[in-house]
CSV table of C-alpha atoms in Angstrom, one decimal:
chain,number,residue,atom,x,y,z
J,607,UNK,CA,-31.5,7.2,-23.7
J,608,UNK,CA,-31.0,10.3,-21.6
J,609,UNK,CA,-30.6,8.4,-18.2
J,610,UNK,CA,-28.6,5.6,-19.9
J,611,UNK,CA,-25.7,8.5,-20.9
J,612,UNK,CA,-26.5,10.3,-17.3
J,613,UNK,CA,-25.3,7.3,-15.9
J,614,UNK,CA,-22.7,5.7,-18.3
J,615,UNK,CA,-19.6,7.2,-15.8
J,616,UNK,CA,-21.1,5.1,-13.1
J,617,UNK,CA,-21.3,2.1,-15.2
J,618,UNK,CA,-17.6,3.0,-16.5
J,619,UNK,CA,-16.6,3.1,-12.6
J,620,UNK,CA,-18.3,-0.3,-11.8
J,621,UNK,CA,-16.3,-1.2,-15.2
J,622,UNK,CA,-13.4,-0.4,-13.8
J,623,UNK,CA,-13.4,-1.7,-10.4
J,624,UNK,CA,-14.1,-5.3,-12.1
J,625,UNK,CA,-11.6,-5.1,-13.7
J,626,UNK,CA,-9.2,-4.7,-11.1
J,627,UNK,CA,-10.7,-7.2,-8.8
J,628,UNK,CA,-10.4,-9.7,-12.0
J,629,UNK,CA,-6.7,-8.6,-12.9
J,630,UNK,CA,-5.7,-8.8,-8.6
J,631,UNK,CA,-7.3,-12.6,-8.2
J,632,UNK,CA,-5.3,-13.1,-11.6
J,633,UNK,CA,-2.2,-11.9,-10.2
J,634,UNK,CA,-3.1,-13.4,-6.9
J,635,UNK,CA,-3.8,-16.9,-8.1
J,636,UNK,CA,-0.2,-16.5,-10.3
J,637,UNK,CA,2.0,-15.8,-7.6
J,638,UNK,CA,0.1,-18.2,-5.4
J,639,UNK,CA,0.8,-20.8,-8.0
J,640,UNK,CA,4.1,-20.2,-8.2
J,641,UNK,CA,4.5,-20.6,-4.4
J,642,UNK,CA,3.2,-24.5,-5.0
J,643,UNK,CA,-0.3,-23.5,-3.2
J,644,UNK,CA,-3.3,-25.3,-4.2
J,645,UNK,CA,-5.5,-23.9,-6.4
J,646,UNK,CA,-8.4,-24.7,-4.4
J,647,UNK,CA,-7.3,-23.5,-1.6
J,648,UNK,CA,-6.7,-20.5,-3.3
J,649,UNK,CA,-10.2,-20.0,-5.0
J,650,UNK,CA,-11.8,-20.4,-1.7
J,651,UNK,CA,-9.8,-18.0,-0.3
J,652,UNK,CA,-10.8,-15.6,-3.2
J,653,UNK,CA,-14.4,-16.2,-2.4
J,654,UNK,CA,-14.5,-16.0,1.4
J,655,UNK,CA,-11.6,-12.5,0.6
J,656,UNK,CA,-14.9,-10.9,-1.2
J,657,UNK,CA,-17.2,-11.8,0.8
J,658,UNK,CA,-15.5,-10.3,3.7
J,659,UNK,CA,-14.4,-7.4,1.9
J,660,UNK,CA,-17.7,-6.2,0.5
J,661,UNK,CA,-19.0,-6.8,4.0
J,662,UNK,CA,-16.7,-5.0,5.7
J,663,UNK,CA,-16.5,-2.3,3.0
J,664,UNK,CA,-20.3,-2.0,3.6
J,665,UNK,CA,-20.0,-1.9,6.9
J,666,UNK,CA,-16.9,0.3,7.4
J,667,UNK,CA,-18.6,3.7,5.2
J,668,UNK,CA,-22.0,2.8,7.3
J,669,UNK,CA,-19.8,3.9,10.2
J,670,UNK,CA,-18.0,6.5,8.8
J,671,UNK,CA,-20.6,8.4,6.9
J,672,UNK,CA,-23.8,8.4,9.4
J,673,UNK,CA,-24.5,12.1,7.5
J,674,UNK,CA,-25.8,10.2,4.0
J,675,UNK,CA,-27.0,6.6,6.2
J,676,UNK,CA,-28.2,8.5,9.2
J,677,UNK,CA,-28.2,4.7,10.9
J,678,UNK,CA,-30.7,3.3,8.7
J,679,UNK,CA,-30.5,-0.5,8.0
J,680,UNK,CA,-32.6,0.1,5.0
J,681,UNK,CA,-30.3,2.4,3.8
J,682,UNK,CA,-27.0,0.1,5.1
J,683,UNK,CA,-28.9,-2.8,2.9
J,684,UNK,CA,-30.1,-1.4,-0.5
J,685,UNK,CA,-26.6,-0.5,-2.6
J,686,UNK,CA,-28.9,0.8,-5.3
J,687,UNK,CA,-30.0,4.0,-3.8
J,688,UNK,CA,-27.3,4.4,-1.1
J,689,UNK,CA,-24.3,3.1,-2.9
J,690,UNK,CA,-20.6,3.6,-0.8
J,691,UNK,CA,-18.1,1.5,0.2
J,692,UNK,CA,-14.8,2.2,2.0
J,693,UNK,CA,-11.3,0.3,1.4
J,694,UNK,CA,-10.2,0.3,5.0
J,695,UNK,CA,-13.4,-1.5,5.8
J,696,UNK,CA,-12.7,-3.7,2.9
J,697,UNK,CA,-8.8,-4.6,4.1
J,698,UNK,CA,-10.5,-5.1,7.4
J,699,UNK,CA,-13.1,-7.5,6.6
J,700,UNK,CA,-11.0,-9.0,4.5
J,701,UNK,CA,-8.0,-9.7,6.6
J,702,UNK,CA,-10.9,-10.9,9.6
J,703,UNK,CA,-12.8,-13.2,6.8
J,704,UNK,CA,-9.4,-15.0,5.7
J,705,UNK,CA,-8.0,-15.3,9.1
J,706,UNK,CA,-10.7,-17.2,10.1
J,707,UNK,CA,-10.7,-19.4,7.0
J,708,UNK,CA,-7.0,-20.0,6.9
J,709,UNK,CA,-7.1,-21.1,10.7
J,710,UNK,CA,-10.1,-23.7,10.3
J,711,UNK,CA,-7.7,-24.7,7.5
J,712,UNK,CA,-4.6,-24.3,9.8
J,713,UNK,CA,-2.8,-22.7,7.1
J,714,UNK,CA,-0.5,-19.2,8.4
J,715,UNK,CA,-2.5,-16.2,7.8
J,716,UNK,CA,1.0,-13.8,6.4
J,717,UNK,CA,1.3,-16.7,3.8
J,718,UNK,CA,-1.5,-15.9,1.8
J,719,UNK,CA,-1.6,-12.1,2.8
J,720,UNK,CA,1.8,-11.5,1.8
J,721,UNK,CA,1.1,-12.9,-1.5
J,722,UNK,CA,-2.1,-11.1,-2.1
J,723,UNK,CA,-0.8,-7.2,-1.3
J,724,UNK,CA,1.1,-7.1,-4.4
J,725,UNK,CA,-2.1,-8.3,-6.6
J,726,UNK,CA,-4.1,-5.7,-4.0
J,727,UNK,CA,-1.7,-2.8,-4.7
J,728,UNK,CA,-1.9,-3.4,-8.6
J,729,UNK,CA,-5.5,-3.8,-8.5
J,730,UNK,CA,-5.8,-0.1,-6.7
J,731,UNK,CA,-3.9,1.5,-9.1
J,732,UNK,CA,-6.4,0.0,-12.0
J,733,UNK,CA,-9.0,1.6,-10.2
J,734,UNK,CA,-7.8,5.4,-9.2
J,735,UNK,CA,-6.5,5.1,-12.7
J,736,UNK,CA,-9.5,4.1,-14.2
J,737,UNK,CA,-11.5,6.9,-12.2
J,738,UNK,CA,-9.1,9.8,-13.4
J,739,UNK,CA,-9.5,8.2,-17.0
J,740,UNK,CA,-13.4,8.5,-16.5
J,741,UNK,CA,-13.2,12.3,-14.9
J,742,UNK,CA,-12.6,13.1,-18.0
J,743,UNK,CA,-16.5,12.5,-19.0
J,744,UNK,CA,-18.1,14.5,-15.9
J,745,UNK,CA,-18.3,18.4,-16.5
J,746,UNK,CA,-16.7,18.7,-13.0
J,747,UNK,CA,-12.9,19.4,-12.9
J,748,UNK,CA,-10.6,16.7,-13.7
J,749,UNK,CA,-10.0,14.0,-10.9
J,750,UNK,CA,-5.7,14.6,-10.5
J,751,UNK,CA,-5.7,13.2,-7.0
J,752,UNK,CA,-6.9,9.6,-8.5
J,753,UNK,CA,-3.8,9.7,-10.8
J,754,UNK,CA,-1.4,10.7,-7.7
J,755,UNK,CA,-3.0,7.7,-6.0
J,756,UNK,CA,-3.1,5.2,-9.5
J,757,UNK,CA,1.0,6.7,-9.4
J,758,UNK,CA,1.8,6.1,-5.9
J,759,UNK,CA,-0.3,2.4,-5.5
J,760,UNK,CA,1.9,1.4,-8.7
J,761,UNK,CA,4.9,2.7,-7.2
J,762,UNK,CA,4.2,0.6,-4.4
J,763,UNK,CA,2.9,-2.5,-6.1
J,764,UNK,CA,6.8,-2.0,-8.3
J,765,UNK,CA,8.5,-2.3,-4.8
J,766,UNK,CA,6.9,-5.0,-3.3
J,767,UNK,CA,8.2,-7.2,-6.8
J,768,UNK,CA,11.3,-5.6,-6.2
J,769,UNK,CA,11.9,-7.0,-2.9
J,770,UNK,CA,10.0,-10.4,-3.6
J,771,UNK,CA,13.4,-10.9,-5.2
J,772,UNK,CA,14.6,-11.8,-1.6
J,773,UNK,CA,13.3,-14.5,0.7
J,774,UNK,CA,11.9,-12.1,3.7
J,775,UNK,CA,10.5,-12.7,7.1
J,776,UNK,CA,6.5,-13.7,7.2
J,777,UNK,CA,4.8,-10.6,7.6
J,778,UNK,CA,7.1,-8.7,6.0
J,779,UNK,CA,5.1,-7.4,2.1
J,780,UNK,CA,2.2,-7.1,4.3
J,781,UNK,CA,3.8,-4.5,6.8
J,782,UNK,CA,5.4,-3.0,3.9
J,783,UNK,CA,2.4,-2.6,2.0
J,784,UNK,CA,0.4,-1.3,5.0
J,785,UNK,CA,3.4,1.1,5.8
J,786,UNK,CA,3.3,2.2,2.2
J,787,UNK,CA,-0.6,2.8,1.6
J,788,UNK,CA,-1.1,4.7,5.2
J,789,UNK,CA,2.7,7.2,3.7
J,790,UNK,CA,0.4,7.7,0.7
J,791,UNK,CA,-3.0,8.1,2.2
J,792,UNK,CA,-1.5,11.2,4.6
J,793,UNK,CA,0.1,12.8,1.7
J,794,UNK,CA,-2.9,12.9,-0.2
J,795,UNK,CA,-4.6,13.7,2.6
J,796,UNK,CA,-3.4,17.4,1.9
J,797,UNK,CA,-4.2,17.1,-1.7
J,798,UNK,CA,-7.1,15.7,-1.8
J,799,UNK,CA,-9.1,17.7,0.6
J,800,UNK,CA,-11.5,15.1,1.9
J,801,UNK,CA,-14.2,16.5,3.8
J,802,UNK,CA,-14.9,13.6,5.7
J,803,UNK,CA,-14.8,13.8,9.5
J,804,UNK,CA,-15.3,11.5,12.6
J,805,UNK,CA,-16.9,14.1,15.2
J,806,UNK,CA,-14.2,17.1,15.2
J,807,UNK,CA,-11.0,14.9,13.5
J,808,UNK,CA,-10.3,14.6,9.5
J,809,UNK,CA,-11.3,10.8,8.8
J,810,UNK,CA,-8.4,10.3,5.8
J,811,UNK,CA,-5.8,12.0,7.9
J,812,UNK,CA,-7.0,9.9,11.6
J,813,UNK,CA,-6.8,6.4,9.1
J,814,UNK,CA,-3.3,7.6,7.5
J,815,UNK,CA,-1.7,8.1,10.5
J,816,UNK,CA,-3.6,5.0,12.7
J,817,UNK,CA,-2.7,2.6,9.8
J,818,UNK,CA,1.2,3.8,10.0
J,819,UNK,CA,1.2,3.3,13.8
J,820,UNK,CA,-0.3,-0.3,13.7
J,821,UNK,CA,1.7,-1.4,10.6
J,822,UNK,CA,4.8,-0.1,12.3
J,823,UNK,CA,3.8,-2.0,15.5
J,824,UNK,CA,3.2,-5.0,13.4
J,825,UNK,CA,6.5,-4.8,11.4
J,826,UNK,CA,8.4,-5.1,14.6
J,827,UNK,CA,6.0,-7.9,15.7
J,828,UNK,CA,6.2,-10.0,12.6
J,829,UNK,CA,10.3,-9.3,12.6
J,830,UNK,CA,10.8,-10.9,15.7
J,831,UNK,CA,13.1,-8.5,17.1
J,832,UNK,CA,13.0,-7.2,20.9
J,833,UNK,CA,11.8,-3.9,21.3
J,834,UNK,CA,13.6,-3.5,24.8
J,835,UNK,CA,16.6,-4.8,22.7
J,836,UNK,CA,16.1,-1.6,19.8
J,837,UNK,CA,15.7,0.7,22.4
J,838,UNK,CA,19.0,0.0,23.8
J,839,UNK,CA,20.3,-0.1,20.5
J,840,UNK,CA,19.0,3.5,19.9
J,841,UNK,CA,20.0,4.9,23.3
J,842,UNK,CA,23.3,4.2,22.2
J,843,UNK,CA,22.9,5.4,19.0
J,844,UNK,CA,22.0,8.8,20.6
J,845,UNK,CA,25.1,8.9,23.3
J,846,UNK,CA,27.6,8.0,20.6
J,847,UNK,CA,26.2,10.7,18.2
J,848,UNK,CA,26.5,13.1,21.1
J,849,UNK,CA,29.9,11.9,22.3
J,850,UNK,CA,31.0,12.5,18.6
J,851,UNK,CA,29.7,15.8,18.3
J,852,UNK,CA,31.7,16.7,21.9
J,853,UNK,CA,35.2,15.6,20.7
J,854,UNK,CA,34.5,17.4,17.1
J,855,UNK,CA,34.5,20.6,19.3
J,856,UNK,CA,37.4,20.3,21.4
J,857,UNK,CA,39.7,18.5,18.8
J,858,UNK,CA,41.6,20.3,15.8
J,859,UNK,CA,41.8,17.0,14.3
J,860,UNK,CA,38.0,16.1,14.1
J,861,UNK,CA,37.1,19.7,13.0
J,862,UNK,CA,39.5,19.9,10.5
J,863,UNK,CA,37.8,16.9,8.9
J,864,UNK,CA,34.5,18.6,9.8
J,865,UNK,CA,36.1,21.3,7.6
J,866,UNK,CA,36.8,19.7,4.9
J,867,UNK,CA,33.9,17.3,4.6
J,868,UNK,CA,31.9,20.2,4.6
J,869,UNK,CA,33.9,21.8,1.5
J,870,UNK,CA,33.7,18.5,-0.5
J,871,UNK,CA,30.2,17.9,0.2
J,872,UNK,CA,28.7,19.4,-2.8
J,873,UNK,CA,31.0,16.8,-5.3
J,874,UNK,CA,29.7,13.7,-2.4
J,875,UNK,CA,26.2,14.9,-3.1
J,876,UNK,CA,27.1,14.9,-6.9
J,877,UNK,CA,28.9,11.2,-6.5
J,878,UNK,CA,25.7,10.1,-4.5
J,879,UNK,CA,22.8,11.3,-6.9
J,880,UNK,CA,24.9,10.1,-9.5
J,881,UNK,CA,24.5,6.6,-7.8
J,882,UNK,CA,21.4,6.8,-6.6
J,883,UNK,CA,20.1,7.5,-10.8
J,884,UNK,CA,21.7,5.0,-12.2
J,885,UNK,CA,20.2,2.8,-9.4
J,886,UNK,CA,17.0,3.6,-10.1
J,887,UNK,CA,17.8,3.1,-14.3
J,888,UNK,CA,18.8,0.0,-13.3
J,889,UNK,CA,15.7,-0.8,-10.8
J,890,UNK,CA,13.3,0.5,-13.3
J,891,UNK,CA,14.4,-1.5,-16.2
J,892,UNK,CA,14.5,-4.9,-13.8
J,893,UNK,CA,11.2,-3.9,-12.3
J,894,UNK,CA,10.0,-3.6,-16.5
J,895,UNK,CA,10.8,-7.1,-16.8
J,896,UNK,CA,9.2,-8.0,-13.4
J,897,UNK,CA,5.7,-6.5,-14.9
J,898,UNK,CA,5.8,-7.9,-17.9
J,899,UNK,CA,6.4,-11.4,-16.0
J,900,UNK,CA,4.0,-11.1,-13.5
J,901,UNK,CA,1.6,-10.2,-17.1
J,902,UNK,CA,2.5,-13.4,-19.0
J,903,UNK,CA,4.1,-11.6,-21.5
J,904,UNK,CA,7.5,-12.7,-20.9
J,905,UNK,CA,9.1,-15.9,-18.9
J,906,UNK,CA,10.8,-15.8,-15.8
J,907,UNK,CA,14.5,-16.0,-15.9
């Protein structure tokens, strides 16, 4: 009875992370559904997702934590007594596991990845919720930082419907989501305070800021714009901001408006928030219905 309550959190945890893998194949399988895939197509892709995942999961904390595995395939192999599992290794075995699927099956990779970061984002925010829900049962200090990250993974998983209101470029959720989790992982890098290292470097902080550069790399990629073309773009950018900052010195003209912009700037900052809270009333209540829809609960319309 003892050891049964001693380790009902843990069996709460592995509650909880079912259910979030259950609710993000649901969501996963809707949208796909709704984009006229087939459903078998999408229940493999499911299977070969969490096979991958768990693999690379496994894999991926093997690596990063040789302190509690000290490189021992035993200890690598039996979950039981060493359990641990890291999310980047889990995106990364995923992302390997249904690339190779979808190209045996010559089906474009972004197609099903951009459908399944929105059911992925959701699905996180199930779990960091459920794990500060659960804190509550451990005698150690409540677990805050998993409700900042249950926030921030909903707050991203609300945006991503948001902009699925638009047809966008393949690629484009996926960047966007990757952009998003690696703005939130640095931030909570500082409140958090994971002690994790690789050799001399902070692990969370070295994955935060690795994941921004590569999604940002692939955003560009997957928008098909030229990069020697944007750095024209911003060279001039930079010489017209200069020039304009020139002629505001020398003419009356330009810093009299310099003047009085800077005089009516506190009622433009007024006109702006103004506009910027009734945009985000509006969003919110939109991105209500957009829940609810992606839930079953009500139809599209």
């Amino acid at each position: 009875m003892l050891a049964t309550l001693a380790n009902f959190p843990g069996l709460l945890n592995l509650a909880v992370i079912l259910l979030s893998v259950f609710v993000a194949v649901f969501l996963f399988w809707r949208a796909g559904r709704h984009e006229l895939i087939d459903s078998e197509l999408l229940l493999d892709t499911v299977i070969v997702a969490f096979i991958g995942g768990l693999a690379g999961g496994r894999l991926w904390d093997f690596i990063v934590r040789p302190d509690m595995y000290h490189f021992s395939l035993t200890r690598l192999i039996f979950f039981n007594a060493y359990p641990g599992i890291d999310f980047a290794g889990v995106l990364l075995g995923f992302c390997l596991a249904v690339f190779v699927f979808l190209r045996g099956r010559k089906v474009k990779f972004f197609e099903i990845f951009d459908l399944a970061v929105t059911a992925i984002a959701f699905g996180q925010s199930i779990t960091f919720l459920g794990r500060f829900a659960i804190s509550f049962l451990s005698p150690k200090k409540i677990d805050f930082p998993s409700f900042y990250f249950a926030l921030g993974y909903f707050i991203i998983f609300w945006i991503l419907k948001r902009f699925g209101k638009r047809k966008r470029h393949p690629g484009f959720f996926a960047c966007f989501y990757l952009f998003a989790a690696s703005l939130l992982e640095i931030a909570m890098f500082f409140v958090n305070n994971d002690k994790t290292t690789l050799g001399s470097v902070p692990y969370k902080l070295t994955l935060g800021i690795g994941l921004l550069v590569f999604s940002l790399v692939l955003w560009h990629t997957c928008s098909g714009r030229s990069l020697k073309a944007d750095i024209k773009w911003v060279t001039a950018a930079v010489l017209l901001s200069v020039f304009k900052f020139k002629r505001t010195l020398v003419s009356v003209e330009e810093s009299g408006n310099l003047a009085r912009f800077v005089i009516l700037s506190p009622y433009y900052l007024a006109k702006k928030i103004l506009k910027i809270i009734k945009f985000i009333g509006s969003e919110i209540i939109s991105g209500l219905h957009d829940f609810l829809v992606v839930l079953g609960v009500k139809k599209f319309r």
